[in-house]
Short mmCIF file of C-alpha atoms in Angstrom, two decimals:
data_model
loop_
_atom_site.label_atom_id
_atom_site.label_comp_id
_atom_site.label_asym_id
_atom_site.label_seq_id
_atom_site.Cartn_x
_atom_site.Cartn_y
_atom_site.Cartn_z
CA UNK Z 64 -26.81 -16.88 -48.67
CA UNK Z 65 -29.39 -19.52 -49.20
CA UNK Z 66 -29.53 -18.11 -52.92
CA UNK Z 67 -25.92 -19.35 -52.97
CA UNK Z 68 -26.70 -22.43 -51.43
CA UNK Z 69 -29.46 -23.23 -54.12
CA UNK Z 70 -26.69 -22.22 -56.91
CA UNK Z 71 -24.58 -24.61 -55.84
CA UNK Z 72 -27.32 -27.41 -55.40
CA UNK Z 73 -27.97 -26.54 -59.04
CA UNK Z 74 -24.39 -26.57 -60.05
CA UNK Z 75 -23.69 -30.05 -58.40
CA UNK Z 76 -26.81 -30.87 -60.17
CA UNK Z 77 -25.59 -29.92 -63.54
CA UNK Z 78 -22.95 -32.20 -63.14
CA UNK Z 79 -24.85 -35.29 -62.65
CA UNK Z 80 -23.88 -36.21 -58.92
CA UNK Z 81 -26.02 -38.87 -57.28
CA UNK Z 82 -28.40 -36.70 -55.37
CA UNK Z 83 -27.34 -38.95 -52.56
CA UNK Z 84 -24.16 -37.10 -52.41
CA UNK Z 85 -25.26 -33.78 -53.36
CA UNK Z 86 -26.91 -33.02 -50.02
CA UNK Z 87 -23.67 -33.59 -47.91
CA UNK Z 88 -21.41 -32.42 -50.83
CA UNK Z 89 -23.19 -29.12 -50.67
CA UNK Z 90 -23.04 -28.72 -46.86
CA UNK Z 91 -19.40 -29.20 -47.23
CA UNK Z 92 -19.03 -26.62 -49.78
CA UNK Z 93 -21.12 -24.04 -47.33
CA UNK Z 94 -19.41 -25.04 -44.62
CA UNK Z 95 -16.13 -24.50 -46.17
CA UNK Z 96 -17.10 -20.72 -47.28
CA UNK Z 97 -18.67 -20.20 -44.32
CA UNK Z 98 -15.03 -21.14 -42.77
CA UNK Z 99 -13.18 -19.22 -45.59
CA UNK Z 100 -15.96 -16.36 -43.94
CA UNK Z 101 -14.78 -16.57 -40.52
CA UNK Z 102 -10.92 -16.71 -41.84
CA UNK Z 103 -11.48 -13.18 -43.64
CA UNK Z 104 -13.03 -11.51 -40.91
CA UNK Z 105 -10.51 -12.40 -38.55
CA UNK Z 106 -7.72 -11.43 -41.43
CA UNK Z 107 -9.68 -7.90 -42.12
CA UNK Z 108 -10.05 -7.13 -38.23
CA UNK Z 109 -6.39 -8.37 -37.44
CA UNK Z 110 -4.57 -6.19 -40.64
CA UNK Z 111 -7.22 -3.27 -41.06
CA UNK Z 112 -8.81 -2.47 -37.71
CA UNK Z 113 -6.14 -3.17 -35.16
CA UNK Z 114 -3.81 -0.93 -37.71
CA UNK Z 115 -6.15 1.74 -38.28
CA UNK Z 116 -6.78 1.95 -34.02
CA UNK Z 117 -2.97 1.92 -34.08
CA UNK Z 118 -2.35 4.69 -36.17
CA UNK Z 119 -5.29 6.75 -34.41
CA UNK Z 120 -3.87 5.75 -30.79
CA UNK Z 121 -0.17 6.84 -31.97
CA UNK Z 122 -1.20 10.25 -33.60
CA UNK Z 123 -2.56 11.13 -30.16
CA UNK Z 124 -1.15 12.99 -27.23
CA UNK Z 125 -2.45 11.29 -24.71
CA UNK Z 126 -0.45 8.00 -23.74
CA UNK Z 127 -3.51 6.23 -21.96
CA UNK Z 128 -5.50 5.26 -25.10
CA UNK Z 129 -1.78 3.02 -26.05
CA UNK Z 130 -2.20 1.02 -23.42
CA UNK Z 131 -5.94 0.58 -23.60
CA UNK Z 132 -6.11 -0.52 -27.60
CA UNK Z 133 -2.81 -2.11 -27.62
CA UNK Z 134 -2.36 -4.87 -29.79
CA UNK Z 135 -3.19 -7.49 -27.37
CA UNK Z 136 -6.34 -5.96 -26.57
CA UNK Z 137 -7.30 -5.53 -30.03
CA UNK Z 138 -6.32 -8.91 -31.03
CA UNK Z 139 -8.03 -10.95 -28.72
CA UNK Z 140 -10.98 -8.59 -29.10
CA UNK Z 141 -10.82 -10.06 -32.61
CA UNK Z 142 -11.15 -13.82 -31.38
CA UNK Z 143 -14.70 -12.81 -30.54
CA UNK Z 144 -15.76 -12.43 -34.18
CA UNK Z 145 -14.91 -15.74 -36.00
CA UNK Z 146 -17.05 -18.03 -34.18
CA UNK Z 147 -19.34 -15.22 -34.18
CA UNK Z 148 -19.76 -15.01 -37.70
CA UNK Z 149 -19.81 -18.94 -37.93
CA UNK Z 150 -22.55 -19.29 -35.20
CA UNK Z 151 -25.16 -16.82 -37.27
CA UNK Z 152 -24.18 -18.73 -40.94
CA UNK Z 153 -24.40 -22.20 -39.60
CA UNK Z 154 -28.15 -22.81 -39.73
CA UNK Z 155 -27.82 -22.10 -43.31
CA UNK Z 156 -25.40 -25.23 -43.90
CA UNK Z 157 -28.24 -27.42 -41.60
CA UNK Z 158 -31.39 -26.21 -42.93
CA UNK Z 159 -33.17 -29.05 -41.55
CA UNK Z 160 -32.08 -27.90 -37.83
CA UNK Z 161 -30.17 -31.28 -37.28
CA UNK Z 162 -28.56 -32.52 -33.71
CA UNK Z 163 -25.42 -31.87 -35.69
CA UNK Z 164 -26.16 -27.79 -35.87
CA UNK Z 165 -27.15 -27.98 -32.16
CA UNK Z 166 -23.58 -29.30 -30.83
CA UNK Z 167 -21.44 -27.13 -33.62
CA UNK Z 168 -23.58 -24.00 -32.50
CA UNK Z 169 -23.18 -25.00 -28.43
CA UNK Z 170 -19.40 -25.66 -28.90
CA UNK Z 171 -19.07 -21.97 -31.14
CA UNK Z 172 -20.80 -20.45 -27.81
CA UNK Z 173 -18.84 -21.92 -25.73
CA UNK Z 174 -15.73 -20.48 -27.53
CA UNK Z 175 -17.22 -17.13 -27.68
CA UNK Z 176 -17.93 -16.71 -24.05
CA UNK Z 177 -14.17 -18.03 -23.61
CA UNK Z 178 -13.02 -15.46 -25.48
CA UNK Z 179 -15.18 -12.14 -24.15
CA UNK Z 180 -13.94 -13.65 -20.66
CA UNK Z 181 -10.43 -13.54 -22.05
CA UNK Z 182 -10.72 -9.92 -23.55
CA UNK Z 183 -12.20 -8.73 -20.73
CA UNK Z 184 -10.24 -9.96 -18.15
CA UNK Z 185 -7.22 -8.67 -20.39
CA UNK Z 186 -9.28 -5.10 -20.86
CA UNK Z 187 -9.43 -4.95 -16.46
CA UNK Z 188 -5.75 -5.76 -16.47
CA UNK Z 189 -4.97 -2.66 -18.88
CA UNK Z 190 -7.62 -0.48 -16.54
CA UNK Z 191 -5.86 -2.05 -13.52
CA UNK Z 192 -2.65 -0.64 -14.97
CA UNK Z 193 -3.36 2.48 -15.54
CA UNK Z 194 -5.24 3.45 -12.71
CA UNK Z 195 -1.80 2.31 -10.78
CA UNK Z 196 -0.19 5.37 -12.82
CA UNK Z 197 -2.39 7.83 -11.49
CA UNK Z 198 -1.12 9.10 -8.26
CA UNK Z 199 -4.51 9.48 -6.86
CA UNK Z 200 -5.11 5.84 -6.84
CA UNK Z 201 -0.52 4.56 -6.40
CA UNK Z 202 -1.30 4.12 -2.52
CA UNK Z 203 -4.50 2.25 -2.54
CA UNK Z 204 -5.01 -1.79 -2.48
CA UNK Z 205 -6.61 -2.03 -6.16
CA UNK Z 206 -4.93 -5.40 -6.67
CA UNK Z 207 -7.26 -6.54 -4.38
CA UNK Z 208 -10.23 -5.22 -6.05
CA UNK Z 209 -8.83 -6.47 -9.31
CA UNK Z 210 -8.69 -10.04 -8.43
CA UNK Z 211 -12.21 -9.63 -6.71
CA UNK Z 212 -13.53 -8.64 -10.15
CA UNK Z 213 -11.75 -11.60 -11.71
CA UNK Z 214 -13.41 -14.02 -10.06
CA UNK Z 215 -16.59 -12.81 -10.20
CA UNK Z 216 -15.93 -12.39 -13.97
CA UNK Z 217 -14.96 -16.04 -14.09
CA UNK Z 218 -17.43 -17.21 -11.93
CA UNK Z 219 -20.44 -15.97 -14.06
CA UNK Z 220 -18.76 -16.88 -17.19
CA UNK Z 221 -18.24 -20.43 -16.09
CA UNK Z 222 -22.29 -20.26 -15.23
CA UNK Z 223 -22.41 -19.35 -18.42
CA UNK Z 224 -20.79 -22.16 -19.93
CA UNK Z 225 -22.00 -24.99 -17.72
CA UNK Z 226 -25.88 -23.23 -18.83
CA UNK Z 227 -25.25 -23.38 -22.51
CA UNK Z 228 -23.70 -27.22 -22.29
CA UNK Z 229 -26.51 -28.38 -20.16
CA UNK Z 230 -29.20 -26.36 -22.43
CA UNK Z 231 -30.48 -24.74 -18.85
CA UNK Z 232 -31.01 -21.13 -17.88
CA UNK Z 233 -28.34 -19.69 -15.94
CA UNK Z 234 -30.97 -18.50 -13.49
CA UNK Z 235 -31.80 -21.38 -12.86
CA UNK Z 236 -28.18 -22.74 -12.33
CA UNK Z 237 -27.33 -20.07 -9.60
CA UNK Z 238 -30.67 -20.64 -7.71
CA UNK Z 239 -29.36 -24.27 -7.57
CA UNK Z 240 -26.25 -22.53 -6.30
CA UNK Z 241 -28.21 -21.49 -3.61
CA UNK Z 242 -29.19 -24.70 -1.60
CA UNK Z 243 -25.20 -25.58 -1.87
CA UNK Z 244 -23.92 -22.21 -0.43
CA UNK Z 245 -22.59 -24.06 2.32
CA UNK Z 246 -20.07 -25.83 0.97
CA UNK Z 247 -19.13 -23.49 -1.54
CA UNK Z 248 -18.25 -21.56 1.70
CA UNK Z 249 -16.50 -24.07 3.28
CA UNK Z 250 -14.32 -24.37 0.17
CA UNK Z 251 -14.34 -20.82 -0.84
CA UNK Z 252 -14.00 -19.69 2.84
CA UNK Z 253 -10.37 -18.32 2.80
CA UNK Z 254 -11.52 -16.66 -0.94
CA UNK Z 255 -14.46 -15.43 0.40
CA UNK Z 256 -12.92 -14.16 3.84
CA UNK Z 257 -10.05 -12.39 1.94
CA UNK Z 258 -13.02 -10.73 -0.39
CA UNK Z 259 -14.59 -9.17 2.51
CA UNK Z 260 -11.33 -8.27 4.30
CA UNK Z 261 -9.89 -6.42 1.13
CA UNK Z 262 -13.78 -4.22 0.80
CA UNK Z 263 -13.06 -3.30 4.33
CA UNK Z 264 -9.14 -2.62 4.18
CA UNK Z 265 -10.03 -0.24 1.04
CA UNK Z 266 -12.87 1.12 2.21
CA UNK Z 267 -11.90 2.29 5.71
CA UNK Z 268 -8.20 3.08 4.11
CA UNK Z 269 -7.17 1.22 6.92
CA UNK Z 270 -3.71 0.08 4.43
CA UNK Z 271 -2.24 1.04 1.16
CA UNK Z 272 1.03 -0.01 -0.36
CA UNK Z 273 3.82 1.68 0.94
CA UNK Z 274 2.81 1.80 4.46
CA UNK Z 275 5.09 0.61 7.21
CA UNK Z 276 3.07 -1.42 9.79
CA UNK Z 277 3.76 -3.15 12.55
CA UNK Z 278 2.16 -6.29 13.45
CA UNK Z 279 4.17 -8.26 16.44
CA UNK Z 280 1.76 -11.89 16.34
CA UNK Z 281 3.04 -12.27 13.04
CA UNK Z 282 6.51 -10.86 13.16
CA UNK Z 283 5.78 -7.94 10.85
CA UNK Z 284 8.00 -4.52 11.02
CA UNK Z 285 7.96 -3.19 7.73
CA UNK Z 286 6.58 -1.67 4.26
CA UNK Z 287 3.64 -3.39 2.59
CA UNK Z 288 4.35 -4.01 -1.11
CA UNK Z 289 1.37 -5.76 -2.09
CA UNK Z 290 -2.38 -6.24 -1.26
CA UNK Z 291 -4.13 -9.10 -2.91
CA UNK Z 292 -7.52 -10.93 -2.34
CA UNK Z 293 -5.83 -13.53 -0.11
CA UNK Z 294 -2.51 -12.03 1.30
CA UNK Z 295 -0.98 -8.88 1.90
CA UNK Z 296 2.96 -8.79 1.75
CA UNK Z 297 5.20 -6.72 4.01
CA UNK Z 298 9.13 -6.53 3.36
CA UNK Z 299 10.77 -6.41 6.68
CA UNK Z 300 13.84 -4.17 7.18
CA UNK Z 301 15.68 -7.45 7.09
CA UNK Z 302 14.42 -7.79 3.81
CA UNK Z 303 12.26 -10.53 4.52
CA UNK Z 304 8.94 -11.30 3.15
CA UNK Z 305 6.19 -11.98 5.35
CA UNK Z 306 2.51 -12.62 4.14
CA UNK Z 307 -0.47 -12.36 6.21
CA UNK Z 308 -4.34 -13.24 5.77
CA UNK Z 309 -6.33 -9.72 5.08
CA UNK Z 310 -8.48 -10.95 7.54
CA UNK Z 311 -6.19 -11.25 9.91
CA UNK Z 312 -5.47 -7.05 9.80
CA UNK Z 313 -8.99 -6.53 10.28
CA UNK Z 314 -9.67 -9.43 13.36
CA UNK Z 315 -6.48 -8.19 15.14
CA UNK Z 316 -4.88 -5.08 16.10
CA UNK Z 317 -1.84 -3.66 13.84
CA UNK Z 318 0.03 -0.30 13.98
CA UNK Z 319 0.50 1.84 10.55
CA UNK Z 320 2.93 4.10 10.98
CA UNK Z 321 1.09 6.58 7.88
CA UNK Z 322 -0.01 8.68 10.22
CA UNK Z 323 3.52 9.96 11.21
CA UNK Z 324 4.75 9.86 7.73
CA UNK Z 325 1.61 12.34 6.96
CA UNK Z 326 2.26 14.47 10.07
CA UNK Z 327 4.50 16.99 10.82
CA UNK Z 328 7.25 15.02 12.09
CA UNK Z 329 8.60 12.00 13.48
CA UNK Z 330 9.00 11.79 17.81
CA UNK Z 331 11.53 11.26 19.87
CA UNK Z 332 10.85 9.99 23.55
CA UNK Z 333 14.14 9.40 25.01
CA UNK Z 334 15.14 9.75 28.75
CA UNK Z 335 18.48 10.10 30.27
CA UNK Z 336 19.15 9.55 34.09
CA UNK Z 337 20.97 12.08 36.07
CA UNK Z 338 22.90 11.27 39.55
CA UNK Z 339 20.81 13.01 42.59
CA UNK Z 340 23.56 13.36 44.29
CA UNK Z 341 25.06 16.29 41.87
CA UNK Z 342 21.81 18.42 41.73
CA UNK Z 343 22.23 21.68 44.16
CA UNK Z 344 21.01 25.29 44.34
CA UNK Z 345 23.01 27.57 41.97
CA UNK Z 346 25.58 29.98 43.32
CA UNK Z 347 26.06 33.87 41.62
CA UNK Z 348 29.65 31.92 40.29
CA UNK Z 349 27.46 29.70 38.58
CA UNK Z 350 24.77 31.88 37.27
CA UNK Z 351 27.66 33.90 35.54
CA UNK Z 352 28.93 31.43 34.18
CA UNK Z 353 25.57 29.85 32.62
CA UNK Z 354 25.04 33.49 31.18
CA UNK Z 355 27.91 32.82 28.71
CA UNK Z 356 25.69 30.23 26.91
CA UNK Z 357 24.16 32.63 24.52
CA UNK Z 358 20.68 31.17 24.47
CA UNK Z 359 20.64 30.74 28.23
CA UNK Z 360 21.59 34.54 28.95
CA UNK Z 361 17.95 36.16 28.46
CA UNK Z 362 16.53 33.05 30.55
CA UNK Z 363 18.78 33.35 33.30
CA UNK Z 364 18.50 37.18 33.57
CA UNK Z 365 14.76 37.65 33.45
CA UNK Z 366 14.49 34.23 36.57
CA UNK Z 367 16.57 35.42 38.56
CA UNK Z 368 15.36 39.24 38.42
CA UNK Z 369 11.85 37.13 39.14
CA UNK Z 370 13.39 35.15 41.79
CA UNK Z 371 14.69 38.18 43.31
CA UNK Z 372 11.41 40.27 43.70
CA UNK Z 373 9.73 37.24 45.24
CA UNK Z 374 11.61 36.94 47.96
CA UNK Z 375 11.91 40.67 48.81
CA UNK Z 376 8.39 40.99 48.78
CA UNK Z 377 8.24 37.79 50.42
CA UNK Z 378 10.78 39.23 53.16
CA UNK Z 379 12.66 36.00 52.73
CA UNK Z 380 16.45 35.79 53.81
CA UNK Z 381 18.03 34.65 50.50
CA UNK Z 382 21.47 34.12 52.02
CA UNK Z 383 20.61 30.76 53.00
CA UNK Z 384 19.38 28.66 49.74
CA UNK Z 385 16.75 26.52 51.60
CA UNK Z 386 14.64 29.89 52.56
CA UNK Z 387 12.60 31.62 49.75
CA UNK Z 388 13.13 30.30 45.89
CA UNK Z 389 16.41 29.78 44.52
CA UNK Z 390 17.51 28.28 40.97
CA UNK Z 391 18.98 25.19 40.69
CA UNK Z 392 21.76 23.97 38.07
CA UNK Z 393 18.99 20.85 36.82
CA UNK Z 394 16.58 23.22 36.45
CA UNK Z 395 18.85 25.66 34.26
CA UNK Z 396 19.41 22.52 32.27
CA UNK Z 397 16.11 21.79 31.66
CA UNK Z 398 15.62 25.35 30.46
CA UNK Z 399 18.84 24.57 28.12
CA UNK Z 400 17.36 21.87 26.45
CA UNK Z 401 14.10 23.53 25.67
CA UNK Z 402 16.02 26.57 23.83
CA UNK Z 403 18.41 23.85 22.40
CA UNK Z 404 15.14 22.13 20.77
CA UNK Z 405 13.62 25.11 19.82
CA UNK Z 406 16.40 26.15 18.26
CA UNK Z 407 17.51 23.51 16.43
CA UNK Z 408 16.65 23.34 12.52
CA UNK Z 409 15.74 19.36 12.43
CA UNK Z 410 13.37 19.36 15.59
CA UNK Z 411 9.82 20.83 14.45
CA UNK Z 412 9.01 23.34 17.28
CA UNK Z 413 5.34 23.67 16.06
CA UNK Z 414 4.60 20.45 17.65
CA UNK Z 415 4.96 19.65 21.32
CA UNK Z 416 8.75 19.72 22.66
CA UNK Z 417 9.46 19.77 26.44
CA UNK Z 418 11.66 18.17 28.82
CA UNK Z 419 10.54 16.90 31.76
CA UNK Z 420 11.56 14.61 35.00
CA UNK Z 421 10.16 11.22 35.48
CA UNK Z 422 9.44 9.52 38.69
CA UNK Z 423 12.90 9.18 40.34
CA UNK Z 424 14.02 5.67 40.80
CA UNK Z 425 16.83 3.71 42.36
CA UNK Z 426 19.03 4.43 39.09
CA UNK Z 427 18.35 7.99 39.31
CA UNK Z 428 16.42 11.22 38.17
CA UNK Z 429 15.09 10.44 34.40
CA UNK Z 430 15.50 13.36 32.03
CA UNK Z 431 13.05 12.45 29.15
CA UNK Z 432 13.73 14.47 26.26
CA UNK Z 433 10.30 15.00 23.87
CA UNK Z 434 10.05 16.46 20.44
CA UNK Z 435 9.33 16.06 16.56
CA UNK Z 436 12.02 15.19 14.20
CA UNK Z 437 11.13 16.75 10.90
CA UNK Z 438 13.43 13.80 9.32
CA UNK Z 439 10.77 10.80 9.61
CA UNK Z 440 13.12 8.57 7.15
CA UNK Z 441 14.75 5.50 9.71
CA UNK Z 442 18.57 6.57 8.78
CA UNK Z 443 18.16 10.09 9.13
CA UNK Z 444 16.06 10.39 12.17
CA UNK Z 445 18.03 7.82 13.83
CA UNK Z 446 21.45 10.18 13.08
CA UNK Z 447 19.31 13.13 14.57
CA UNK Z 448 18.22 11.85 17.80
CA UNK Z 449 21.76 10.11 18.15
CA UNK Z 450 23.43 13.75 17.69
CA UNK Z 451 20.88 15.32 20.08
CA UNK Z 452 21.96 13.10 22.91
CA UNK Z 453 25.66 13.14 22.12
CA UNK Z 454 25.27 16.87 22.89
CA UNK Z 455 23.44 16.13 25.89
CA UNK Z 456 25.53 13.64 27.07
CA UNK Z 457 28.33 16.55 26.32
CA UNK Z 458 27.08 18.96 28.43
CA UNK Z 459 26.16 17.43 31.33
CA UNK Z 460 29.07 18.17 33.15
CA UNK Z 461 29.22 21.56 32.51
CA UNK Z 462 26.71 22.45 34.58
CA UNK Z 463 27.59 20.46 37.43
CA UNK Z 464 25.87 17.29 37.23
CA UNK Z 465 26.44 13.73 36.69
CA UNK Z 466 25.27 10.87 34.08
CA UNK Z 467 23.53 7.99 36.39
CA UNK Z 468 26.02 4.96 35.66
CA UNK Z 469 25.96 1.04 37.58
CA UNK Z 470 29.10 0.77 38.95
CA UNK Z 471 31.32 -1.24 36.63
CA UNK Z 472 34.48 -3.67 37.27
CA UNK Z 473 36.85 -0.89 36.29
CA UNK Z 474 35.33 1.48 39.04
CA UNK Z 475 35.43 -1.20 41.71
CA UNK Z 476 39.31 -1.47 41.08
CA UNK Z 477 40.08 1.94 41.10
CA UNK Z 478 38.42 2.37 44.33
CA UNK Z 479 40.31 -0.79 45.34
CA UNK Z 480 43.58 1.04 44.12
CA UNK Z 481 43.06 3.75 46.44
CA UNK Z 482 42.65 2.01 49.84
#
C-alpha cells in the first residue's frame, strides 16, 4: 500500500501539481480507495459469504443452524468489517500520525464496538430462541437470564466506548466505578434487585412459565406467562394481567400449584353435613336392603358375620341395640363412599381417599369426602367433584338419613299451614 501511495505521489508529480496540493490531493485519493476498500468488503461479505452460509445452512437437515446464520445475523456480522478494514489502512493515508488520524481511528472504534454489541446481542437473541424450542429448557425463566446478559453486554460495551473516547483504560474506568457503587445502586436498585431475584427464581426452580400460582397480597390467581429481569406476568382466570416485582416472590410467600399438576392427581376436600337426628342402629330390614347395592353386599356380609361373633363370645344380648356392637346406617354410608371412590375411574385410588366425620357442630355431623381427581384441568375437575356430590346428595336418603339444611321461609309456612 505505501508503494501505491508513492505511485500516486509520483503520478500527481508528473503532472506538475503545486506540491502544496499534492500532499492533501494524495490523501484524498488514499482515502477514497481505502473507502472504495471498505465498500468491497462489505459488497463481497454481503453477496458471497452470507450466500454461500445460506446455501450450506439450507442443504442441511438440521433446522437450528437457519436460525443461527440467518441473514440478519450474517449481515450485521458484516458491519463489523468495514470500519475494520478502514481502521488498519488509515495510518497509511496520515503517515505523519496527525490529530486528524487519532479522531477518524477513535470514531471507526467506536463504530466497531457498536456493531459487535449489536451482533452479539442479536446472536443471544437467536440462542435465546432456540433454547425456548427445546423442551428441556420451554418451562424455565430464560428471559430473565437473557436480559441479565444484555445488560451486562451493554454495560461493558458502553465502558468500552466511554475508555476509547476519553483515551483511558477501561480498568481504570470500572475501578472509578467502584467509589460510586452507591448510587449506581440507588439508581440501579430495582435492576439490580430484579437481577438477583431472577438467579434465585431459576436457580431454586422456585417458577417457570406456565405455572399457576397464587399470590393473595397482590391479587394473583393464575398462569405465569412471562419472567423478565424486572417483572413476572401472571394472566388471571379473568384474563387479567397482573405484574409483580421478582423480588417480591422471593421476600414473600406464594403458592405454585406445579406440584399438583406433576403429581398424581388433583384433591378434593369437600364436606357435607348430615342431620343427627336421622342416624340410628340398623335393623335386619335394613341390612337386606343395603345388600342389594352390589358393592356394599361383600362389606355388609363379612361386618355383620364380625359383629355377630363378638357379641356371642362377648355373651352380649344383641336384641337390644345399645348392648354389644351393632351397625349403624351412617356408618354403612361411610363404607359406601369408600367403595364408591375406589371404584370410580376419575378418582386415583393410589393416593389417599377416605371419608371421615368432623367435629359435630350446631349445623350438624360433617361428612368430608377426601380423594385425588386424576382430572387436574379447572373445567374438568370441577365437573368431577360436582358429579361426585350430586350422587351423594342422591343417596342420602336411601339409607335413612337426612341433608343438614337452616330452616328456610318456605319451611316456616308449611309448618304454619299445618297448625
Amino acid at each position: 500500500m505505501e508503494t501505491f501511495t508513492r505511485w500516486v505521489y509520483y503520478f500527481l508529480e508528473s503532472l506538475g501539481l503545486d506540491l502544496s496540493y499534492m500532499t492533501n490531493l494524495n490523501r484524498l485519493i488514499v482515502l477514497v480507495l481505502i473507502a472504495v476498500l471498505a465498500f468491497l468488503t462489505d459488497w463481497i461479505c454481503r453477496k458471497g459469504i452470507v450466500r454461500l452460509v445460506r446455501k450450506v445452512t439450507q442443504k442441511t437437515k438440521v433446522t437450528w443452524d437457519d436460525l443461527l446464520f440467518n441473514d440478519r445475523v450474517m449481515n450485521n456480522f458484516c458491519h463489523i468489517l468495514p470500519p475494520v478494514v478502514v481502521y488498519i489502512l488509515l495510518p497509511i493515508a496520515f503517515p505523519d500520525g496527525s490529530d486528524a488520524l487519532a479522531f477518524i481511528r477513535k470514531l471507526c472504534m467506536v463504530y466497531i464496538i457498536a456493531a459487535a454489541l449489536r451482533f452479539i446481542n442479536i446472536f443471544l437473541g437467536v440462542i435465546f430462541q432456540l433454547a425456548t424450542q427445546k423442551e428441556v429448557f420451554r418451562d424455565r425463566p430464560l428471559k430473565g437470564v437473557y436480559q441479565i446478559i444484555q445488560v451486562a453486554l451493554f454495560f461493558v460495551g458502553s465502558i468500552c466506548i466511554i475508555a476509547v473516547l476519553i483515551e483511558k483504560s477501561p480498568i481504570h474506568l470500572l475501578a472509578g466505578l467502584g467509589a460510586s457503587a452507591a448510587i449506581l445502586m440507588l439508581v440501579f436498585k430495582d435492576s439490580i434487585m430484579g437481577l438477583v431475584s431472577g438467579v434465585q427464581l431459576s436457580a431454586n426452580d422456585m417458577l417457570r412459565p406456565g405455572d399457576w400460582i397464587t399470590m393473595p397480597k397482590y391479587n394473583a390467581d393464575g398462569t405465569v406467562i412471562e419472567v423478565t429481569l424486572n417483572t413476572v406476568k401472571v394472566r388471571n382466570f379473568d384474563n387479567t394481567i397482573i405484574t409483580i416485582p421478582p423480588y417480591a416472590l422471593v421476600s414473600d410467600s406464594f403458592q405454585n400449584w406445579r406440584g399438583m399438576r406433576e403429581s398424581g392427581g388433583r384433591r378434593v376436600k369437600r364436606s357435607v353435613n348430615l342431620d343427627v337426628n336421622s342416624v340410628c342402629f340398623c335393623t335386619p330390614e335394613m341390612l337386606e336392603r343395603y345388600k342389594k347395592i352390589v358393592i356394599l353386599k361383600e362389606y355388609i356380609e363379612q361386618t355383620e358375620q364380625k359383629v355377630q361373633q363378638y357379641n356371642q363370645q362377648q355373651g352380649i344380648d344383641d336384641s337390644v341395640p345399645v348392648n354389644g356392637v351393632h351397625q349403624t346406617n351412617l356408618g354403612v354410608f361411610r363404607a359406601y363412599l369408600e367403595l364408591y371412590l375406589k371404584n370410580l375411574p376419575v378418582v386415583n385410588s393410589d393416593l389417599t381417599y377416605m371419608v371421615r366425620q368432623l367435629q359435630p357442630t350446631e349445623k350438624g355431623i360433617p361428612l368430608e369426602v377426601y380423594f385425588f381427581s386424576r382430572e387436574k384441568d379447572w373445567v374438568p375437575y370441577e365437573k368431577i367433584q360436582a358429579d361426585v356430590f350430586d350422587h351423594i346428595f342422591a343417596v342420602v336418603p336411601y339409607f335413612g338419613l337426612k341433608v343438614f339444611q337452616n330452616p328456610s321461609s318456605a319451611d316456616i309456612v308449611r309448618v304454619l299451614e299445618r297448625v
